[in-house]
Short mmCIF file of C-alpha atoms and ligand atoms in Angstrom, two decimals:
data_model
loop_
_atom_site.label_atom_id
_atom_site.label_comp_id
_atom_site.label_asym_id
_atom_site.label_seq_id
_atom_site.Cartn_x
_atom_site.Cartn_y
_atom_site.Cartn_z
CA UNK A 14 -29.60 -10.07 4.38
CA UNK A 15 -26.70 -8.07 3.43
CA UNK A 16 -24.11 -8.15 1.25
CA UNK A 17 -21.00 -8.07 2.76
CA UNK A 18 -17.14 -8.11 1.18
CA UNK A 19 -14.57 -9.86 3.53
CA UNK A 20 -11.07 -10.31 3.44
CA UNK A 21 -10.48 -14.08 2.92
CA UNK A 22 -7.06 -14.42 2.60
CA UNK A 23 -3.99 -12.08 2.34
CA UNK A 24 -0.27 -12.46 0.54
CA UNK A 25 2.49 -10.14 0.07
CA UNK A 26 6.01 -10.22 -1.63
CA UNK A 27 9.32 -8.04 -1.17
CA UNK A 28 11.79 -8.34 -3.85
CA UNK A 29 14.98 -10.67 -2.74
CA UNK A 30 17.50 -7.60 -2.96
CA UNK A 31 17.26 -5.79 0.74
CA UNK A 32 19.28 -1.95 1.01
CA UNK A 33 20.09 -1.62 4.59
CA UNK A 34 20.24 2.15 5.72
CA UNK A 35 24.17 1.41 5.36
CA UNK A 36 24.06 0.10 1.63
CA UNK A 37 22.27 3.75 1.07
CA UNK A 38 24.84 5.89 2.65
CA UNK A 39 27.59 3.89 0.42
CA UNK A 40 25.17 4.57 -2.84
CA UNK A 41 25.05 8.36 -1.63
CA UNK A 42 28.72 8.68 -0.98
CA UNK A 43 29.64 7.51 -4.25
CA UNK A 44 27.71 10.86 -5.50
CA UNK A 45 29.32 12.78 -2.90
CA UNK A 46 26.29 12.87 -0.93
CA UNK A 47 25.69 12.30 2.78
CA UNK A 48 23.01 10.94 4.47
CA UNK A 49 23.31 8.65 7.59
CA UNK A 50 21.86 5.29 9.57
CA UNK A 51 21.11 7.67 12.61
CA UNK A 52 19.24 10.34 10.31
CA UNK A 53 16.86 7.92 8.39
CA UNK A 54 16.06 5.86 11.60
CA UNK A 55 15.38 9.00 13.55
CA UNK A 56 13.42 10.21 10.96
CA UNK A 57 11.62 8.13 9.39
CA UNK A 58 12.01 4.55 11.24
CA UNK A 59 13.21 2.89 8.29
CA UNK A 60 16.10 0.18 8.55
CA UNK A 61 16.11 -1.33 5.19
CA UNK A 62 13.87 -1.18 1.85
CA UNK A 63 13.93 -3.73 -0.62
CA UNK A 64 14.58 -3.11 -4.65
CA UNK A 65 13.21 -5.04 -7.53
CA UNK A 66 15.73 -7.00 -9.86
CA UNK A 67 15.64 -4.61 -13.12
CA UNK A 68 13.75 -7.52 -15.19
CA UNK A 69 11.07 -7.43 -12.82
CA UNK A 70 8.05 -4.98 -12.97
CA UNK A 71 5.05 -4.25 -10.74
CA UNK A 72 2.97 -6.86 -12.23
CA UNK A 73 5.53 -9.42 -11.31
CA UNK A 74 5.46 -8.59 -7.53
CA UNK A 75 1.70 -8.52 -7.87
CA UNK A 76 1.95 -12.09 -8.99
CA UNK A 77 3.48 -13.11 -6.41
CA UNK A 78 1.86 -11.57 -3.94
CA UNK A 79 -1.54 -12.72 -5.35
CA UNK A 80 -0.72 -16.31 -5.60
CA UNK A 81 0.07 -16.45 -1.87
CA UNK A 82 -3.60 -14.70 -1.21
CA UNK A 83 -5.23 -17.09 -3.19
CA UNK A 84 -3.23 -19.94 -1.78
CA UNK A 85 -4.37 -18.48 1.88
CA UNK A 86 -8.05 -18.15 0.45
CA UNK A 87 -8.18 -21.43 -0.52
CA UNK A 88 -9.04 -19.96 -4.20
CA UNK A 89 -8.06 -20.49 -8.01
CA UNK A 90 -7.44 -18.10 -10.31
CA UNK A 91 -10.43 -19.49 -12.08
CA UNK A 92 -12.42 -18.29 -8.82
CA UNK A 93 -11.67 -14.46 -9.46
CA UNK A 94 -14.01 -12.18 -11.28
CA UNK A 95 -12.57 -9.09 -10.38
CA UNK A 96 -8.83 -7.69 -10.41
CA UNK A 97 -8.16 -4.23 -9.27
CA UNK A 98 -4.54 -3.40 -9.12
CA UNK A 99 -3.46 0.05 -6.95
CA UNK A 100 0.05 1.23 -8.49
CA UNK A 101 1.95 4.21 -9.56
CA UNK A 102 4.61 2.53 -11.46
CA UNK A 103 2.62 0.44 -13.86
CA UNK A 104 4.42 -1.72 -16.36
CA UNK A 105 3.23 -0.03 -19.33
CA UNK A 106 1.37 3.19 -20.42
CA UNK A 107 -0.88 0.68 -21.15
CA UNK A 108 -2.70 -1.72 -21.07
CA UNK A 109 -3.42 -1.72 -17.08
CA UNK A 110 -0.60 -3.78 -14.66
CA UNK A 111 -4.11 -5.44 -13.79
CA UNK A 112 -4.57 -6.99 -17.22
CA UNK A 113 -0.70 -8.07 -17.32
CA UNK A 114 -0.93 -9.79 -13.82
CA UNK A 115 -4.41 -11.36 -14.90
CA UNK A 116 -2.78 -12.91 -17.71
CA UNK A 117 0.16 -14.10 -15.80
CA UNK A 118 -1.72 -15.57 -13.07
CA UNK A 119 -3.97 -17.30 -15.92
CA UNK A 120 -0.27 -19.04 -17.73
CA UNK A 121 0.66 -19.96 -14.13
CA UNK A 122 -2.98 -21.60 -13.44
CA UNK A 123 -2.54 -23.38 -16.61
CA UNK A 124 1.24 -24.46 -15.98
CA UNK A 125 -0.15 -26.08 -12.91
CA UNK A 126 -2.72 -28.03 -14.44
CA UNK A 127 -5.79 -26.08 -14.06
CA UNK A 128 -8.46 -25.91 -16.36
CA UNK A 129 -8.46 -22.17 -16.59
CA UNK A 130 -7.17 -18.94 -15.22
CA UNK A 131 -8.66 -15.73 -14.46
CA UNK A 132 -8.93 -14.58 -18.37
CA UNK A 133 -12.49 -12.99 -19.12
CA UNK A 134 -12.82 -10.75 -15.84
CA UNK A 135 -12.60 -7.20 -15.46
CA UNK A 136 -9.07 -6.13 -14.38
CA UNK A 137 -8.12 -2.27 -14.32
CA UNK A 138 -5.87 -0.17 -12.25
CA UNK A 139 -5.94 2.39 -9.79
CA UNK A 140 -3.97 5.75 -9.39
CA UNK A 141 -4.07 7.29 -6.18
CA UNK A 142 -0.52 7.00 -5.16
CA UNK A 143 -0.17 5.93 -1.76
CA UNK A 144 -3.72 5.85 -0.98
CA UNK A 145 -4.25 3.52 -3.68
CA UNK A 146 -4.90 0.34 -2.09
CA UNK A 147 -7.79 1.93 -0.18
CA UNK A 148 -9.03 3.42 -3.25
CA UNK A 149 -8.75 -0.17 -4.57
CA UNK A 150 -10.67 -1.77 -1.80
CA UNK A 151 -13.32 0.88 -1.79
CA UNK A 152 -13.99 0.12 -5.80
CA UNK A 153 -13.91 -3.75 -5.28
CA UNK A 154 -16.36 -3.55 -1.94
CA UNK A 155 -18.78 -1.37 -3.98
CA UNK A 156 -18.60 -3.76 -6.65
CA UNK A 157 -19.13 -6.82 -4.53
CA UNK A 158 -22.18 -4.87 -2.55
CA UNK A 159 -23.86 -4.22 -6.00
CA UNK A 160 -23.58 -7.98 -7.47
CA UNK A 161 -20.94 -6.97 -9.96
CA UNK A 162 -18.12 -9.28 -8.38
CA UNK A 163 -18.33 -11.95 -6.09
CA UNK A 164 -14.40 -12.78 -5.52
CA UNK A 165 -11.95 -10.04 -5.91
CA UNK A 166 -8.27 -9.71 -6.04
CA UNK A 167 -7.46 -6.15 -4.87
CA UNK A 168 -3.35 -5.35 -5.05
CA UNK A 169 -1.00 -2.70 -4.15
CA UNK A 170 2.30 -2.96 -6.05
CA UNK A 171 4.87 -0.51 -6.59
CA UNK A 172 8.84 -0.49 -8.17
CA UNK A 173 9.14 2.90 -6.66
CA UNK A 174 12.81 2.40 -7.13
CA UNK A 175 12.50 3.19 -10.52
CA UNK A 176 11.40 6.75 -10.24
CA UNK A 177 13.86 7.71 -7.44
CA UNK A 178 16.46 10.80 -7.85
CA UNK A 179 19.36 9.21 -6.44
CA UNK A 180 20.84 12.76 -6.21
CA UNK A 181 17.95 13.57 -3.63
CA UNK A 182 18.95 12.50 -0.20
CA UNK A 183 15.69 14.08 1.07
CA UNK A 184 13.51 11.08 -1.25
CA UNK A 185 15.62 8.56 -2.22
CA UNK A 186 16.00 6.92 1.08
CA UNK A 187 12.59 6.56 1.96
CA UNK A 188 11.19 4.37 -0.68
CA UNK A 189 10.94 0.56 -1.81
CA UNK A 190 9.65 -1.63 -3.72
CA UNK A 191 6.90 -4.54 -3.10
CA UNK A 192 3.30 -5.80 -3.28
CA UNK A 193 0.53 -6.96 -1.25
CA UNK A 194 -2.79 -8.75 -2.07
CA UNK A 195 -6.22 -9.67 -0.44
CA UNK A 196 -8.79 -12.01 -1.84
CA UNK A 197 -12.55 -9.87 -1.15
CA UNK A 198 -15.15 -12.35 -1.35
CA UNK A 199 -18.99 -11.77 -0.95
CA UNK A 200 -20.47 -12.91 2.07
CA UNK A 201 -24.14 -12.53 2.96
CA UNK A 202 -25.37 -12.06 6.79
CA UNK A 203 -27.82 -10.14 9.09
CA UNK A 204 -26.35 -7.10 10.56
CA UNK A 205 -22.66 -6.86 11.08
CA UNK A 206 -20.90 -9.70 10.64
CA UNK A 207 -17.32 -9.76 9.07
CA UNK A 208 -16.34 -7.94 6.12
CA UNK A 209 -15.85 -3.94 5.20
CA UNK A 210 -18.29 -2.10 7.34
CA UNK A 211 -17.36 1.14 5.96
CA UNK A 212 -15.12 3.16 3.44
CA UNK A 213 -14.08 6.40 2.84
CA UNK A 214 -12.02 8.20 0.14
CA UNK A 215 -11.08 11.62 -0.98
CA UNK A 216 -8.89 13.98 -3.08
CA UNK A 217 -7.98 17.51 -3.15
CA UNK A 218 -5.54 18.30 -6.21
CA UNK A 219 -4.71 21.73 -5.00
CA UNK A 220 -2.25 20.07 -3.06
CA UNK A 221 -0.71 18.03 -6.15
CA UNK A 222 2.46 19.89 -6.36
CA UNK A 223 4.07 18.87 -2.68
CA UNK A 224 3.92 15.27 -4.10
CA UNK A 225 4.29 14.43 -7.43
CA UNK A 226 6.34 12.83 -10.40
CA UNK A 227 5.95 15.50 -12.94
CA UNK A 228 7.23 13.83 -15.89
CA UNK A 229 5.03 12.61 -19.16
CA UNK A 230 5.44 10.76 -22.01
CA UNK A 231 4.83 12.70 -25.30
CA UNK A 232 6.14 12.38 -29.06
CA UNK A 233 7.97 9.29 -28.23
CA UNK A 234 9.86 11.11 -25.05
CA UNK A 235 9.84 11.49 -21.65
CA UNK A 236 8.78 15.17 -20.97
CA UNK A 237 9.61 17.03 -18.14
CA UNK A 238 11.35 15.28 -14.82
CA UNK A 239 10.08 11.42 -13.93
CA UNK A 240 11.21 11.34 -10.71
CA UNK A 241 9.54 11.59 -7.36
CA UNK A 242 9.80 15.20 -5.88
CA UNK A 243 8.20 15.84 -2.35
CA UNK A 244 8.16 18.47 0.03
CA UNK A 245 8.30 16.08 2.93
CA UNK A 246 7.68 18.68 5.62
CA UNK A 247 4.60 19.84 3.58
CA UNK A 248 3.35 16.12 2.98
CA UNK A 249 3.78 15.52 6.91
CA UNK A 250 2.02 18.20 8.10
CA UNK A 251 -1.04 17.74 5.81
CA UNK A 252 -0.77 14.24 6.35
CA UNK A 253 -1.57 13.54 10.03
CA UNK A 254 -4.95 15.94 10.16
CA UNK A 255 -5.98 14.15 6.94
CA UNK A 256 -5.44 10.68 8.26
CA UNK A 257 -7.14 11.52 11.61
CA UNK A 258 -10.03 12.90 9.91
CA UNK A 259 -10.54 9.65 7.30
CA UNK A 260 -9.94 7.19 10.21
CA UNK A 261 -12.86 8.97 12.49
CA UNK A 262 -15.06 9.28 9.31
CA UNK A 263 -14.83 5.30 8.56
CA UNK A 264 -15.12 4.52 12.25
CA UNK A 265 -18.36 6.49 12.78
CA UNK A 266 -19.94 5.34 9.24
CA UNK A 267 -19.60 1.79 10.22
CA UNK A 268 -20.90 2.75 13.35
CA UNK A 269 -18.29 2.09 15.78
CA UNK A 270 -16.16 4.08 18.18
CA UNK A 271 -12.50 4.25 18.32
CA UNK A 272 -12.57 2.10 21.42
CA UNK A 273 -13.68 -0.53 18.93
CA UNK A 274 -11.01 -0.62 16.81
CA UNK A 275 -8.59 -3.71 17.57
CA UNK A 276 -5.58 -2.69 15.12
CA UNK A 277 -4.80 0.53 13.20
CA UNK A 278 -3.01 -0.52 9.90
CA UNK A 279 -1.59 2.80 8.01
CA UNK A 280 0.33 3.61 5.15
CA UNK A 281 3.95 2.91 6.46
CA UNK A 282 5.58 6.20 5.64
CA UNK A 283 7.01 7.10 8.47
CA UNK A 284 7.12 5.94 11.97
CA UNK A 285 6.82 9.38 13.24
CA UNK A 286 3.19 9.91 11.05
CA UNK A 287 2.11 6.74 12.29
CA UNK A 288 2.81 7.62 16.05
CA UNK A 289 1.40 11.27 15.83
CA UNK A 290 -2.27 9.69 13.98
CA UNK A 291 -2.40 6.76 16.81
CA UNK A 292 -1.75 9.59 19.54
CA UNK A 293 -4.22 12.02 18.22
CA UNK A 294 -7.18 8.86 17.83
CA UNK A 295 -5.94 7.91 21.16
CA UNK A 296 -5.20 4.47 19.87
CA UNK A 297 -1.93 2.84 21.92
CA UNK A 298 1.22 1.97 19.83
CA UNK A 299 0.83 -1.43 20.68
CA UNK A 300 -2.74 -1.56 18.59
CA UNK A 301 -0.57 0.01 15.46
CA UNK A 302 1.11 -2.33 12.70
CA UNK A 303 4.24 -0.98 11.67
CA UNK A 304 6.54 -2.59 9.23
CA UNK A 305 8.10 0.65 7.64
CA UNK A 306 11.42 -0.31 9.27
CA UNK A 307 11.64 -3.53 7.06
CA UNK A 308 10.51 -2.24 3.67
CA UNK A 309 10.33 1.74 3.67
CA UNK A 310 7.30 3.24 1.70
CA UNK A 311 6.13 1.13 -0.81
CA UNK A 312 3.31 3.41 -1.82
CA UNK A 313 0.06 1.80 -2.81
CA UNK A 314 2.02 -1.74 -1.60
CA UNK A 315 2.56 -0.73 1.91
CA UNK A 316 -0.95 -1.22 3.81
CA UNK A 317 -1.44 -4.87 2.04
CA UNK A 318 2.03 -5.61 3.01
CA UNK A 319 1.53 -4.58 6.62
CA UNK A 320 -1.89 -6.37 7.15
CA UNK A 321 -0.24 -9.37 5.36
CA UNK A 322 2.59 -9.54 8.01
CA UNK A 323 0.17 -8.93 10.95
CA UNK A 324 -2.30 -11.73 9.79
CA UNK A 325 0.41 -14.09 8.98
CA UNK A 326 2.20 -13.53 12.33
CA UNK A 327 -1.01 -13.88 14.29
CA UNK A 328 -1.84 -10.42 15.21
CA UNK A 329 -4.29 -9.66 13.62
CA UNK A 330 -7.24 -12.37 14.15
CA UNK A 331 -10.78 -13.13 12.69
CA UNK A 332 -13.36 -11.17 14.25
CA UNK A 333 -11.26 -8.17 14.98
CA UNK A 334 -12.04 -4.68 13.96
CA UNK A 335 -8.98 -3.45 11.62
CA UNK A 336 -8.86 0.13 10.48
CA UNK A 337 -6.97 0.67 7.32
CA UNK A 338 -5.79 4.39 6.29
CA UNK A 339 -3.50 6.34 3.76
CA UNK A 340 -2.72 9.20 2.74
CA UNK A 341 -0.69 10.06 -0.53
CA UNK A 342 0.01 12.19 -3.66
CA UNK A 343 -3.11 13.73 -5.25
CA UNK A 344 -3.39 14.56 -2.44
CA UNK A 345 -5.33 11.60 -1.78
CA UNK A 346 -6.57 10.06 1.68
CA UNK A 347 -9.11 7.69 3.26
CA UNK A 348 -9.51 4.94 5.11
CA UNK A 349 -11.22 1.46 5.33
CA UNK A 350 -13.02 -0.05 8.56
CA UNK A 351 -12.94 -4.04 8.13
CA UNK A 352 -14.19 -6.71 10.40
CA UNK A 353 -11.82 -9.80 9.50
O1 UT7 B 28 3.89 8.29 0.98
C1 UT7 B 28 3.31 9.40 1.12
C2 UT7 B 28 3.37 10.27 2.37
N1 UT7 B 28 4.42 10.52 2.56
C3 UT7 B 28 5.27 10.78 3.67
O2 UT7 B 28 4.37 11.00 4.40
C4 UT7 B 28 6.44 11.69 4.05
C5 UT7 B 28 6.30 12.96 4.52
N2 UT7 B 28 7.44 13.74 5.35
C6 UT7 B 28 8.32 12.89 6.04
O3 UT7 B 28 8.37 11.69 6.54
C7 UT7 B 28 9.41 13.90 6.80
O4 UT7 B 28 9.20 15.20 6.12
C8 UT7 B 28 10.93 13.37 5.76
C9 UT7 B 28 11.25 12.17 6.55
C10 UT7 B 28 10.83 13.20 4.60
C11 UT7 B 28 11.63 14.41 6.42
O5 UT7 B 28 12.11 14.61 7.57
P1 UT7 B 28 11.61 15.98 8.44
O6 UT7 B 28 12.02 15.71 10.01
O7 UT7 B 28 10.45 16.71 7.80
O8 UT7 B 28 13.05 16.70 7.65
P2 UT7 B 28 13.43 17.91 7.15
O9 UT7 B 28 12.95 17.82 5.57
O10 UT7 B 28 12.98 19.08 7.63
O11 UT7 B 28 14.95 18.20 6.87
C12 UT7 B 28 15.72 17.97 8.36
C13 UT7 B 28 17.37 18.51 7.37
C14 UT7 B 28 17.55 18.99 6.81
O12 UT7 B 28 18.78 20.05 6.99
P3 UT7 B 28 18.89 21.20 7.43
O13 UT7 B 28 18.17 21.86 6.53
O14 UT7 B 28 18.34 21.25 9.03
O15 UT7 B 28 20.02 21.84 7.69
C15 UT7 B 28 17.91 18.25 5.60
O16 UT7 B 28 18.65 18.74 4.36
O17 UT7 B 28 17.70 16.58 7.49
C16 UT7 B 28 18.67 17.06 6.52
N3 UT7 B 28 18.04 15.93 5.26
C17 UT7 B 28 18.67 14.58 5.69
N4 UT7 B 28 20.05 14.73 6.25
C18 UT7 B 28 20.30 13.37 6.09
C19 UT7 B 28 17.19 15.56 4.60
N5 UT7 B 28 17.20 14.32 3.97
C20 UT7 B 28 18.06 13.69 4.51
C21 UT7 B 28 19.12 12.70 4.82
N6 UT7 B 28 20.18 12.17 5.29
N7 UT7 B 28 18.58 11.54 3.84
#
């Protein structure tokens, strides 16, 4: 018998405040910066994004997504024995957003009259920017396969609105806030059943400067620029090739072919990158889950947000082969082949 890590529930959360492209046009006009709905839609596919309330942090967004994922899986916080949060916008320098999330889940469980929450289980963050959820899923899968965990919460949560430079129109219109989560549980079966079939993650730090937030905290002060910098065209060029290679790698490792892929759930950065990748993989557009129009680029949250939406609207069904793939700062990239 082989152990597989199966997705038994998904959940997501978008903050209430939704800003349309027209809202961004007005925001930027107040700074004498020009942009337009036409430019944003044509170049990126984005029509709106959500910004979290100033009092709300990544762990708050993650909490909402996790409660929904646990409910979908029919699990309670007390069942969880591992929490992995992918984020580049953590609540604090330390402790981890995962630890803060764990406590919020525990308090909510106790308030619901449950005997205990998730306290005591390991909880940690992974930082791979927009590939963060792929990294988190890969780590949790490995821990489940080795028997170190049986029921994991794997989360992507971001408040990128906090690190945007609203004087830079080439980046500030692209990103948004949100969270997505899955419950990943151990299951034993012969051969290929449902669960994560293959995962592959990569990094190459030589490209670190084309997508980064270079500031840091030292001596009680922020040193350097703490806002996001991106050479969009350079990222675009690299992204398509790396996503193609990672996707093919994960499919092959799973012993499948691209014809076996029912759905591609790519990182939601730009509709043109998603379409170019799908074309290279010879996957028709109707097999690609796209949600970028609704929430922009939410970095580590974007893949689980898209996955949850497609599970809930009934497109992604049990038994189907779903290819998740991401690329982001680092440079990092990777893909996960999962049978639902
Ligand atoms: O999540 C991690 C991965 N990130 C990504 O995948 C992002 C990858 N990159 C991209 O998605 C695209 O490169 C962008 C959407 C960022 C930019 O699209 P592009 O087609 O590569 O445009 P560009 O940067 O080459 O700029 C074209 C023009 C420039 O004007 P000129 O020099 O041709 O006169 C820009 O100044 O568009 C201008 N421009 C804008 N115009 C109106 C740039 N931003 C804006 C804007 N509104 N917001």
